[in-house]
mmCIF file with all atom_site columns, C-alpha atoms in Angstrom:
data_model
loop_
_atom_site.group_PDB
_atom_site.id
_atom_site.type_symbol
_atom_site.label_atom_id
_atom_site.label_alt_id
_atom_site.label_comp_id
_atom_site.label_asym_id
_atom_site.label_entity_id
_atom_site.label_seq_id
_atom_site.pdbx_PDB_ins_code
_atom_site.Cartn_x
_atom_site.Cartn_y
_atom_site.Cartn_z
_atom_site.occupancy
_atom_site.B_iso_or_equiv
_atom_site.pdbx_formal_charge
_atom_site.auth_seq_id
_atom_site.auth_comp_id
_atom_site.auth_asym_id
_atom_site.auth_atom_id
_atom_site.pdbx_PDB_model_num
ATOM 1   C CA . MET A 1 1   ? 99.260  108.692 107.448 1.00 70.00 ? 1   MET A CA 1
ATOM 2   C CA . VAL A 1 2   ? 102.744 110.076 106.790 1.00 77.00 ? 2   VAL A CA 1
ATOM 3   C CA . GLU A 1 3   ? 103.691 113.227 108.681 1.00 80.00 ? 3   GLU A CA 1
ATOM 4   C CA . GLN A 1 4   ? 104.829 116.264 106.680 1.00 84.00 ? 4   GLN A CA 1
ATOM 5   C CA . THR A 1 5   ? 108.027 116.501 108.735 1.00 87.00 ? 5   THR A CA 1
ATOM 6   C CA . ALA A 1 6   ? 108.875 112.920 107.744 1.00 86.00 ? 6   ALA A CA 1
ATOM 7   C CA . VAL A 1 7   ? 108.391 113.701 104.056 1.00 89.00 ? 7   VAL A CA 1
ATOM 8   C CA . LEU A 1 8   ? 110.564 116.826 104.309 1.00 90.00 ? 8   LEU A CA 1
ATOM 9   C CA . GLY A 1 9   ? 113.199 114.938 106.275 1.00 88.00 ? 9   GLY A CA 1
ATOM 10  C CA . VAL A 1 10  ? 113.456 112.122 103.738 1.00 90.00 ? 10  VAL A CA 1
ATOM 11  C CA . ALA A 1 11  ? 113.471 114.613 100.857 1.00 92.00 ? 11  ALA A CA 1
ATOM 12  C CA . SER A 1 12  ? 116.309 116.592 102.484 1.00 89.00 ? 12  SER A CA 1
ATOM 13  C CA . ILE A 1 13  ? 118.404 113.519 103.196 1.00 87.00 ? 13  ILE A CA 1
ATOM 14  C CA . GLY A 1 14  ? 117.668 112.137 99.733  1.00 89.00 ? 14  GLY A CA 1
ATOM 15  C CA . LEU A 1 15  ? 118.793 115.415 98.167  1.00 89.00 ? 15  LEU A CA 1
ATOM 16  C CA . GLY A 1 16  ? 122.001 115.534 100.185 1.00 83.00 ? 16  GLY A CA 1
ATOM 17  C CA . MET A 1 17  ? 122.848 111.946 99.341  1.00 82.00 ? 17  MET A CA 1
ATOM 18  C CA . VAL A 1 18  ? 122.084 112.138 95.633  1.00 85.00 ? 18  VAL A CA 1
ATOM 19  C CA . LEU A 1 19  ? 124.255 115.248 95.328  1.00 80.00 ? 19  LEU A CA 1
ATOM 20  C CA . SER A 1 20  ? 127.177 113.606 97.115  1.00 74.00 ? 20  SER A CA 1
ATOM 21  C CA . PRO A 1 21  ? 129.642 111.500 95.093  1.00 69.00 ? 21  PRO A CA 1
ATOM 22  C CA . GLY A 1 22  ? 128.759 107.824 94.845  1.00 71.00 ? 22  GLY A CA 1
ATOM 23  C CA . PRO A 1 23  ? 128.615 104.849 92.450  1.00 74.00 ? 23  PRO A CA 1
ATOM 24  C CA . ASN A 1 24  ? 125.322 105.899 90.825  1.00 84.00 ? 24  ASN A CA 1
ATOM 25  C CA . MET A 1 25  ? 126.480 109.433 90.109  1.00 82.00 ? 25  MET A CA 1
ATOM 26  C CA . MET A 1 26  ? 129.857 108.277 88.792  1.00 76.00 ? 26  MET A CA 1
ATOM 27  C CA . TYR A 1 27  ? 128.263 105.713 86.486  1.00 81.00 ? 27  TYR A CA 1
ATOM 28  C CA . LEU A 1 28  ? 125.635 108.095 85.114  1.00 87.00 ? 28  LEU A CA 1
ATOM 29  C CA . ILE A 1 29  ? 128.128 110.891 84.520  1.00 82.00 ? 29  ILE A CA 1
ATOM 30  C CA . SER A 1 30  ? 130.665 108.598 82.856  1.00 78.00 ? 30  SER A CA 1
ATOM 31  C CA . ARG A 1 31  ? 127.997 107.249 80.496  1.00 82.00 ? 31  ARG A CA 1
ATOM 32  C CA . SER A 1 32  ? 126.548 110.658 79.719  1.00 83.00 ? 32  SER A CA 1
ATOM 33  C CA . THR A 1 33  ? 129.893 112.299 79.012  1.00 78.00 ? 33  THR A CA 1
ATOM 34  C CA . SER A 1 34  ? 131.319 109.393 76.989  1.00 76.00 ? 34  SER A CA 1
ATOM 35  C CA . GLN A 1 35  ? 128.262 108.051 75.139  1.00 79.00 ? 35  GLN A CA 1
ATOM 36  C CA . GLY A 1 36  ? 125.757 110.886 75.165  1.00 80.00 ? 36  GLY A CA 1
ATOM 37  C CA . ARG A 1 37  ? 122.552 111.890 76.926  1.00 84.00 ? 37  ARG A CA 1
ATOM 38  C CA . ARG A 1 38  ? 120.473 109.019 75.525  1.00 89.00 ? 38  ARG A CA 1
ATOM 39  C CA . ALA A 1 39  ? 122.856 106.500 77.072  1.00 89.00 ? 39  ALA A CA 1
ATOM 40  C CA . GLY A 1 40  ? 122.685 108.411 80.333  1.00 89.00 ? 40  GLY A CA 1
ATOM 41  C CA . VAL A 1 41  ? 118.880 108.338 80.371  1.00 93.00 ? 41  VAL A CA 1
ATOM 42  C CA . ILE A 1 42  ? 118.785 104.586 79.631  1.00 94.00 ? 42  ILE A CA 1
ATOM 43  C CA . SER A 1 43  ? 121.298 104.013 82.421  1.00 93.00 ? 43  SER A CA 1
ATOM 44  C CA . LEU A 1 44  ? 119.133 106.114 84.747  1.00 95.00 ? 44  LEU A CA 1
ATOM 45  C CA . ALA A 1 45  ? 116.157 103.875 83.942  1.00 96.00 ? 45  ALA A CA 1
ATOM 46  C CA . GLY A 1 46  ? 118.181 100.940 85.242  1.00 96.00 ? 46  GLY A CA 1
ATOM 47  C CA . VAL A 1 47  ? 119.044 102.885 88.388  1.00 95.00 ? 47  VAL A CA 1
ATOM 48  C CA . ALA A 1 48  ? 115.330 103.622 88.879  1.00 95.00 ? 48  ALA A CA 1
ATOM 49  C CA . ALA A 1 49  ? 114.530 99.905  88.640  1.00 96.00 ? 49  ALA A CA 1
ATOM 50  C CA . GLY A 1 50  ? 117.112 99.279  91.354  1.00 92.00 ? 50  GLY A CA 1
ATOM 51  C CA . PHE A 1 51  ? 115.404 101.805 93.625  1.00 94.00 ? 51  PHE A CA 1
ATOM 52  C CA . LEU A 1 52  ? 112.096 99.974  93.169  1.00 94.00 ? 52  LEU A CA 1
ATOM 53  C CA . VAL A 1 53  ? 113.709 96.653  94.120  1.00 90.00 ? 53  VAL A CA 1
ATOM 54  C CA . TYR A 1 54  ? 115.045 98.186  97.340  1.00 89.00 ? 54  TYR A CA 1
ATOM 55  C CA . LEU A 1 55  ? 111.707 99.862  98.044  1.00 92.00 ? 55  LEU A CA 1
ATOM 56  C CA . VAL A 1 56  ? 109.715 96.640  97.820  1.00 90.00 ? 56  VAL A CA 1
ATOM 57  C CA . ALA A 1 57  ? 112.231 94.410  99.593  1.00 85.00 ? 57  ALA A CA 1
ATOM 58  C CA . ALA A 1 58  ? 112.981 96.805  102.429 1.00 85.00 ? 58  ALA A CA 1
ATOM 59  C CA . ASN A 1 59  ? 109.397 97.766  103.205 1.00 82.00 ? 59  ASN A CA 1
ATOM 60  C CA . LEU A 1 60  ? 107.995 94.253  103.164 1.00 82.00 ? 60  LEU A CA 1
ATOM 61  C CA . GLY A 1 61  ? 110.697 93.153  105.580 1.00 78.00 ? 61  GLY A CA 1
ATOM 62  C CA . LEU A 1 62  ? 110.606 96.252  107.774 1.00 66.00 ? 62  LEU A CA 1
ATOM 63  C CA . ALA A 1 63  ? 106.842 96.164  108.168 1.00 62.00 ? 63  ALA A CA 1
ATOM 64  C CA . VAL A 1 64  ? 107.133 92.757  109.859 1.00 70.00 ? 64  VAL A CA 1
ATOM 65  C CA . LEU A 1 65  ? 110.306 93.602  111.779 1.00 70.00 ? 65  LEU A CA 1
ATOM 66  C CA . PHE A 1 66  ? 109.041 96.822  113.354 1.00 63.00 ? 66  PHE A CA 1
ATOM 67  C CA . ALA A 1 67  ? 105.820 95.189  114.425 1.00 63.00 ? 67  ALA A CA 1
ATOM 68  C CA . ALA A 1 68  ? 107.849 92.628  116.398 1.00 72.00 ? 68  ALA A CA 1
ATOM 69  C CA . LEU A 1 69  ? 110.667 94.911  117.611 1.00 70.00 ? 69  LEU A CA 1
ATOM 70  C CA . PRO A 1 70  ? 109.535 98.564  117.861 1.00 65.00 ? 70  PRO A CA 1
ATOM 71  C CA . GLY A 1 71  ? 112.645 99.456  119.905 1.00 70.00 ? 71  GLY A CA 1
ATOM 72  C CA . LEU A 1 72  ? 114.774 98.712  116.850 1.00 67.00 ? 72  LEU A CA 1
ATOM 73  C CA . LEU A 1 73  ? 114.011 102.195 115.519 1.00 63.00 ? 73  LEU A CA 1
ATOM 74  C CA . THR A 1 74  ? 116.450 103.734 118.024 1.00 69.00 ? 74  THR A CA 1
ATOM 75  C CA . VAL A 1 75  ? 119.257 101.466 116.878 1.00 73.00 ? 75  VAL A CA 1
ATOM 76  C CA . ILE A 1 76  ? 118.481 102.253 113.255 1.00 65.00 ? 76  ILE A CA 1
ATOM 77  C CA . ARG A 1 77  ? 118.440 105.995 113.944 1.00 68.00 ? 77  ARG A CA 1
ATOM 78  C CA . VAL A 1 78  ? 121.922 105.915 115.493 1.00 75.00 ? 78  VAL A CA 1
ATOM 79  C CA . ALA A 1 79  ? 123.271 103.747 112.671 1.00 73.00 ? 79  ALA A CA 1
ATOM 80  C CA . GLY A 1 80  ? 121.784 106.114 110.103 1.00 67.00 ? 80  GLY A CA 1
ATOM 81  C CA . ALA A 1 81  ? 123.362 109.140 111.790 1.00 74.00 ? 81  ALA A CA 1
ATOM 82  C CA . LEU A 1 82  ? 126.796 107.481 111.850 1.00 78.00 ? 82  LEU A CA 1
ATOM 83  C CA . TYR A 1 83  ? 126.461 106.539 108.190 1.00 71.00 ? 83  TYR A CA 1
ATOM 84  C CA . LEU A 1 84  ? 125.592 110.101 107.199 1.00 70.00 ? 84  LEU A CA 1
ATOM 85  C CA . LEU A 1 85  ? 128.615 111.406 109.121 1.00 78.00 ? 85  LEU A CA 1
ATOM 86  C CA . TRP A 1 86  ? 130.833 108.914 107.290 1.00 75.00 ? 86  TRP A CA 1
ATOM 87  C CA . LEU A 1 87  ? 129.342 109.974 103.963 1.00 68.00 ? 87  LEU A CA 1
ATOM 88  C CA . ALA A 1 88  ? 129.927 113.652 104.841 1.00 73.00 ? 88  ALA A CA 1
ATOM 89  C CA . TRP A 1 89  ? 133.605 112.903 105.474 1.00 77.00 ? 89  TRP A CA 1
ATOM 90  C CA . GLN A 1 90  ? 133.933 110.976 102.226 1.00 69.00 ? 90  GLN A CA 1
ATOM 91  C CA . THR A 1 91  ? 132.515 114.011 100.438 1.00 67.00 ? 91  THR A CA 1
ATOM 92  C CA . VAL A 1 92  ? 134.864 116.642 101.895 1.00 72.00 ? 92  VAL A CA 1
ATOM 93  C CA . LYS A 1 93  ? 138.052 114.715 102.661 1.00 75.00 ? 93  LYS A CA 1
ATOM 94  C CA . PRO A 1 94  ? 141.174 115.896 100.790 1.00 71.00 ? 94  PRO A CA 1
ATOM 95  C CA . GLY A 1 95  ? 142.419 113.881 97.872  1.00 63.00 ? 95  GLY A CA 1
ATOM 96  C CA . GLY A 1 96  ? 139.052 112.576 96.754  1.00 55.00 ? 96  GLY A CA 1
ATOM 97  C CA . LEU A 1 97  ? 138.494 112.083 93.026  1.00 52.00 ? 97  LEU A CA 1
ATOM 98  C CA . SER A 1 98  ? 135.858 114.284 91.455  1.00 55.00 ? 98  SER A CA 1
ATOM 99  C CA . VAL A 1 99  ? 132.884 112.456 89.980  1.00 55.00 ? 99  VAL A CA 1
ATOM 100 C CA . PHE A 1 100 ? 133.191 114.794 86.992  1.00 56.00 ? 100 PHE A CA 1
ATOM 101 C CA . ALA A 1 101 ? 136.742 113.670 86.189  1.00 53.00 ? 101 ALA A CA 1
ATOM 102 C CA . SER A 1 102 ? 137.075 112.454 82.620  1.00 51.00 ? 102 SER A CA 1
ATOM 103 C CA . ARG A 1 103 ? 136.811 108.652 82.234  1.00 56.00 ? 103 ARG A CA 1
ATOM 104 C CA . ASP A 1 104 ? 137.196 106.560 79.095  1.00 58.00 ? 104 ASP A CA 1
ATOM 105 C CA . VAL A 1 105 ? 134.515 103.881 78.917  1.00 61.00 ? 105 VAL A CA 1
ATOM 106 C CA . PRO A 1 106 ? 133.593 101.730 75.885  1.00 72.00 ? 106 PRO A CA 1
ATOM 107 C CA . PRO A 1 107 ? 130.131 102.258 74.322  1.00 78.00 ? 107 PRO A CA 1
ATOM 108 C CA . GLU A 1 108 ? 127.437 99.754  75.272  1.00 82.00 ? 108 GLU A CA 1
ATOM 109 C CA . PRO A 1 109 ? 124.039 98.776  73.740  1.00 91.00 ? 109 PRO A CA 1
ATOM 110 C CA . PRO A 1 110 ? 120.815 99.971  75.458  1.00 90.00 ? 110 PRO A CA 1
ATOM 111 C CA . ARG A 1 111 ? 120.035 96.653  77.154  1.00 94.00 ? 111 ARG A CA 1
ATOM 112 C CA . ARG A 1 112 ? 123.467 96.491  78.737  1.00 92.00 ? 112 ARG A CA 1
ATOM 113 C CA . LEU A 1 113 ? 123.273 100.151 79.772  1.00 93.00 ? 113 LEU A CA 1
ATOM 114 C CA . PHE A 1 114 ? 119.998 99.432  81.597  1.00 96.00 ? 114 PHE A CA 1
ATOM 115 C CA . LEU A 1 115 ? 121.366 96.310  83.306  1.00 94.00 ? 115 LEU A CA 1
ATOM 116 C CA . MET A 1 116 ? 124.552 98.090  84.328  1.00 90.00 ? 116 MET A CA 1
ATOM 117 C CA . GLY A 1 117 ? 122.505 100.908 85.844  1.00 90.00 ? 117 GLY A CA 1
ATOM 118 C CA . LEU A 1 118 ? 120.369 98.361  87.692  1.00 93.00 ? 118 LEU A CA 1
ATOM 119 C CA . MET A 1 119 ? 123.359 96.454  89.072  1.00 90.00 ? 119 MET A CA 1
ATOM 120 C CA . THR A 1 120 ? 125.233 99.631  89.981  1.00 85.00 ? 120 THR A CA 1
ATOM 121 C CA . ASN A 1 121 ? 122.308 100.671 92.162  1.00 88.00 ? 121 ASN A CA 1
ATOM 122 C CA . LEU A 1 122 ? 121.647 97.229  93.643  1.00 85.00 ? 122 LEU A CA 1
ATOM 123 C CA . LEU A 1 123 ? 125.313 96.900  94.634  1.00 79.00 ? 123 LEU A CA 1
ATOM 124 C CA . ASN A 1 124 ? 125.500 100.459 95.971  1.00 76.00 ? 124 ASN A CA 1
ATOM 125 C CA . PRO A 1 125 ? 126.001 100.317 99.778  1.00 71.00 ? 125 PRO A CA 1
ATOM 126 C CA . LYS A 1 126 ? 124.899 103.931 99.966  1.00 75.00 ? 126 LYS A CA 1
ATOM 127 C CA . ILE A 1 127 ? 121.380 103.013 98.810  1.00 82.00 ? 127 ILE A CA 1
ATOM 128 C CA . ALA A 1 128 ? 121.218 99.832  100.854 1.00 78.00 ? 128 ALA A CA 1
ATOM 129 C CA . LEU A 1 129 ? 121.998 101.717 104.057 1.00 76.00 ? 129 LEU A CA 1
ATOM 130 C CA . LEU A 1 130 ? 119.601 104.485 103.084 1.00 83.00 ? 130 LEU A CA 1
ATOM 131 C CA . TYR A 1 131 ? 116.681 102.045 103.045 1.00 86.00 ? 131 TYR A CA 1
ATOM 132 C CA . ILE A 1 132 ? 117.849 99.995  106.016 1.00 80.00 ? 132 ILE A CA 1
ATOM 133 C CA . ALA A 1 133 ? 119.189 102.648 108.406 1.00 77.00 ? 133 ALA A CA 1
ATOM 134 C CA . VAL A 1 134 ? 117.920 106.095 107.397 1.00 82.00 ? 134 VAL A CA 1
ATOM 135 C CA . ILE A 1 135 ? 114.399 106.081 105.949 1.00 86.00 ? 135 ILE A CA 1
ATOM 136 C CA . PRO A 1 136 ? 112.974 103.703 108.605 1.00 83.00 ? 136 PRO A CA 1
ATOM 137 C CA . GLN A 1 137 ? 113.634 106.168 111.426 1.00 81.00 ? 137 GLN A CA 1
ATOM 138 C CA . PHE A 1 138 ? 111.046 108.517 109.896 1.00 87.00 ? 138 PHE A CA 1
ATOM 139 C CA . ILE A 1 139 ? 108.335 105.875 110.263 1.00 84.00 ? 139 ILE A CA 1
ATOM 140 C CA . ALA A 1 140 ? 105.999 106.599 113.193 1.00 81.00 ? 140 ALA A CA 1
ATOM 141 C CA . LEU A 1 141 ? 104.455 103.474 114.640 1.00 76.00 ? 141 LEU A CA 1
ATOM 142 C CA . ASP A 1 142 ? 101.524 105.489 116.002 1.00 75.00 ? 142 ASP A CA 1
ATOM 143 C CA . GLN A 1 143 ? 100.674 106.964 112.592 1.00 76.00 ? 143 GLN A CA 1
ATOM 144 C CA . GLY A 1 144 ? 99.082  103.892 111.061 1.00 75.00 ? 144 GLY A CA 1
ATOM 145 C CA . ASN A 1 145 ? 100.200 101.345 108.488 1.00 82.00 ? 145 ASN A CA 1
ATOM 146 C CA . VAL A 1 146 ? 103.985 100.911 108.612 1.00 81.00 ? 146 VAL A CA 1
ATOM 147 C CA . LEU A 1 147 ? 104.129 99.413  105.115 1.00 83.00 ? 147 LEU A CA 1
ATOM 148 C CA . LEU A 1 148 ? 102.237 102.371 103.637 1.00 86.00 ? 148 LEU A CA 1
ATOM 149 C CA . GLN A 1 149 ? 104.472 104.891 105.413 1.00 88.00 ? 149 GLN A CA 1
ATOM 150 C CA . GLY A 1 150 ? 107.620 103.159 104.224 1.00 87.00 ? 150 GLY A CA 1
ATOM 151 C CA . THR A 1 151 ? 106.326 103.003 100.656 1.00 90.00 ? 151 THR A CA 1
ATOM 152 C CA . VAL A 1 152 ? 105.384 106.701 100.568 1.00 91.00 ? 152 VAL A CA 1
ATOM 153 C CA . LEU A 1 153 ? 108.701 107.812 102.065 1.00 92.00 ? 153 LEU A CA 1
ATOM 154 C CA . GLY A 1 154 ? 110.596 105.548 99.682  1.00 92.00 ? 154 GLY A CA 1
ATOM 155 C CA . CYS A 1 155 ? 108.727 107.066 96.735  1.00 94.00 ? 155 CYS A CA 1
ATOM 156 C CA . VAL A 1 156 ? 109.687 110.543 97.955  1.00 94.00 ? 156 VAL A CA 1
ATOM 157 C CA . GLN A 1 157 ? 113.351 109.544 97.988  1.00 94.00 ? 157 GLN A CA 1
ATOM 158 C CA . ILE A 1 158 ? 113.093 107.967 94.538  1.00 95.00 ? 158 ILE A CA 1
ATOM 159 C CA . ALA A 1 159 ? 111.406 111.056 93.080  1.00 96.00 ? 159 ALA A CA 1
ATOM 160 C CA . VAL A 1 160 ? 114.141 113.337 94.449  1.00 95.00 ? 160 VAL A CA 1
ATOM 161 C CA . ALA A 1 161 ? 116.913 111.021 93.267  1.00 94.00 ? 161 ALA A CA 1
ATOM 162 C CA . LEU A 1 162 ? 115.520 110.619 89.750  1.00 95.00 ? 162 LEU A CA 1
ATOM 163 C CA . LEU A 1 163 ? 114.869 114.337 89.226  1.00 95.00 ? 163 LEU A CA 1
ATOM 164 C CA . VAL A 1 164 ? 118.366 115.298 90.366  1.00 93.00 ? 164 VAL A CA 1
ATOM 165 C CA . ASN A 1 165 ? 120.048 112.487 88.441  1.00 92.00 ? 165 ASN A CA 1
ATOM 166 C CA . LEU A 1 166 ? 118.110 113.347 85.287  1.00 93.00 ? 166 LEU A CA 1
ATOM 167 C CA . ALA A 1 167 ? 119.303 116.956 85.551  1.00 91.00 ? 167 ALA A CA 1
ATOM 168 C CA . ILE A 1 168 ? 122.874 115.692 86.038  1.00 87.00 ? 168 ILE A CA 1
ATOM 169 C CA . VAL A 1 169 ? 122.603 113.363 83.020  1.00 88.00 ? 169 VAL A CA 1
ATOM 170 C CA . LEU A 1 170 ? 121.313 116.153 80.779  1.00 86.00 ? 170 LEU A CA 1
ATOM 171 C CA . ALA A 1 171 ? 123.938 118.653 81.936  1.00 83.00 ? 171 ALA A CA 1
ATOM 172 C CA . ALA A 1 172 ? 126.882 116.306 82.625  1.00 76.00 ? 172 ALA A CA 1
ATOM 173 C CA . GLY A 1 173 ? 129.029 117.450 79.723  1.00 65.00 ? 173 GLY A CA 1
ATOM 174 C CA . GLY A 1 174 ? 128.640 121.131 80.515  1.00 69.00 ? 174 GLY A CA 1
ATOM 175 C CA . ILE A 1 175 ? 129.131 120.634 84.242  1.00 68.00 ? 175 ILE A CA 1
ATOM 176 C CA . ALA A 1 176 ? 132.283 118.581 83.734  1.00 62.00 ? 176 ALA A CA 1
ATOM 177 C CA . GLY A 1 177 ? 133.828 121.260 81.533  1.00 61.00 ? 177 GLY A CA 1
ATOM 178 C CA . PHE A 1 178 ? 132.791 124.059 83.890  1.00 66.00 ? 178 PHE A CA 1
ATOM 179 C CA . LEU A 1 179 ? 134.181 122.428 87.036  1.00 63.00 ? 179 LEU A CA 1
ATOM 180 C CA . ALA A 1 180 ? 137.346 121.199 85.339  1.00 60.00 ? 180 ALA A CA 1
ATOM 181 C CA . ALA A 1 181 ? 138.242 124.809 84.660  1.00 64.00 ? 181 ALA A CA 1
ATOM 182 C CA . ARG A 1 182 ? 137.195 125.994 88.141  1.00 67.00 ? 182 ARG A CA 1
ATOM 183 C CA . PRO A 1 183 ? 138.634 123.758 90.893  1.00 69.00 ? 183 PRO A CA 1
ATOM 184 C CA . THR A 1 184 ? 137.585 126.258 93.568  1.00 73.00 ? 184 THR A CA 1
ATOM 185 C CA . TRP A 1 185 ? 133.929 125.815 92.595  1.00 68.00 ? 185 TRP A CA 1
ATOM 186 C CA . LEU A 1 186 ? 134.338 122.050 92.775  1.00 66.00 ? 186 LEU A CA 1
ATOM 187 C CA . ARG A 1 187 ? 135.796 122.237 96.280  1.00 70.00 ? 187 ARG A CA 1
ATOM 188 C CA . ALA A 1 188 ? 132.974 124.552 97.335  1.00 71.00 ? 188 ALA A CA 1
ATOM 189 C CA . GLN A 1 189 ? 130.343 122.134 96.027  1.00 64.00 ? 189 GLN A CA 1
ATOM 190 C CA . ARG A 1 190 ? 131.883 119.255 97.948  1.00 67.00 ? 190 ARG A CA 1
ATOM 191 C CA . LEU A 1 191 ? 132.105 121.347 101.117 1.00 74.00 ? 191 LEU A CA 1
ATOM 192 C CA . VAL A 1 192 ? 128.467 122.432 100.927 1.00 72.00 ? 192 VAL A CA 1
ATOM 193 C CA . MET A 1 193 ? 127.210 118.895 100.321 1.00 67.00 ? 193 MET A CA 1
ATOM 194 C CA . GLY A 1 194 ? 129.388 117.446 103.052 1.00 70.00 ? 194 GLY A CA 1
ATOM 195 C CA . SER A 1 195 ? 128.225 120.091 105.525 1.00 75.00 ? 195 SER A CA 1
ATOM 196 C CA . LEU A 1 196 ? 124.594 119.426 104.673 1.00 72.00 ? 196 LEU A CA 1
ATOM 197 C CA . LEU A 1 197 ? 125.036 115.709 105.285 1.00 70.00 ? 197 LEU A CA 1
ATOM 198 C CA . ALA A 1 198 ? 126.749 116.392 108.629 1.00 79.00 ? 198 ALA A CA 1
ATOM 199 C CA . VAL A 1 199 ? 123.891 118.642 109.765 1.00 77.00 ? 199 VAL A CA 1
ATOM 200 C CA . LEU A 1 200 ? 121.355 116.001 108.765 1.00 69.00 ? 200 LEU A CA 1
ATOM 201 C CA . ALA A 1 201 ? 123.330 113.376 110.703 1.00 74.00 ? 201 ALA A CA 1
ATOM 202 C CA . VAL A 1 202 ? 123.318 115.470 113.897 1.00 78.00 ? 202 VAL A CA 1
ATOM 203 C CA . THR A 1 203 ? 119.614 116.215 113.478 1.00 72.00 ? 203 THR A CA 1
ATOM 204 C CA . LEU A 1 204 ? 118.919 112.530 113.032 1.00 65.00 ? 204 LEU A CA 1
ATOM 205 C CA . ALA A 1 205 ? 120.974 111.566 116.103 1.00 71.00 ? 205 ALA A CA 1
ATOM 206 C CA . VAL A 1 206 ? 119.258 113.997 118.495 1.00 72.00 ? 206 VAL A CA 1
ATOM 207 C CA . ALA A 1 207 ? 115.711 113.448 117.244 1.00 63.00 ? 207 ALA A CA 1
ATOM 208 C CA . PRO A 1 208 ? 113.348 112.128 119.946 1.00 58.00 ? 208 PRO A CA 1
#
């Protein structure tokens, strides 16, 4: 059985991470602004397939690993906290390029859009570390089947990521124009997201 606090924790971290700049967001926005919403949605389908690959691979491996080394959760928790702090800095540091900056990319057919979305996600270190170092620390060994817990929590993260990314794909053009004309709003968005990630990192580090 998955605890409600674990679900809320994964949802919060998933939200903070999907709203912070990264390869998936940059790819989806570039496709949506240059080739249209349909291209963005097809690309998002590829990203979703990448999430499912991580979900299956990580949980099958972690179920066996945690059964043999339960103390590994502490190491993973610390690593996850450090990663979130690094991501928070990458979000707020000066000189960073906005994900909504205009980019010229050539049009691609649907099949290639899907495959590019898939590979972008599979090669995204942000997602790899999320499944290896962040989500596992919400698994409680005394709450039953580890594989089931990992699968449920992974599905929560995927649902949050897809809903937010779909909203970004559909509104990318408008958002890009809005923020391009309002640099103060863009800085504020980065500051809020970076602060949220830092708070989540501290919470993760001090959790019992």
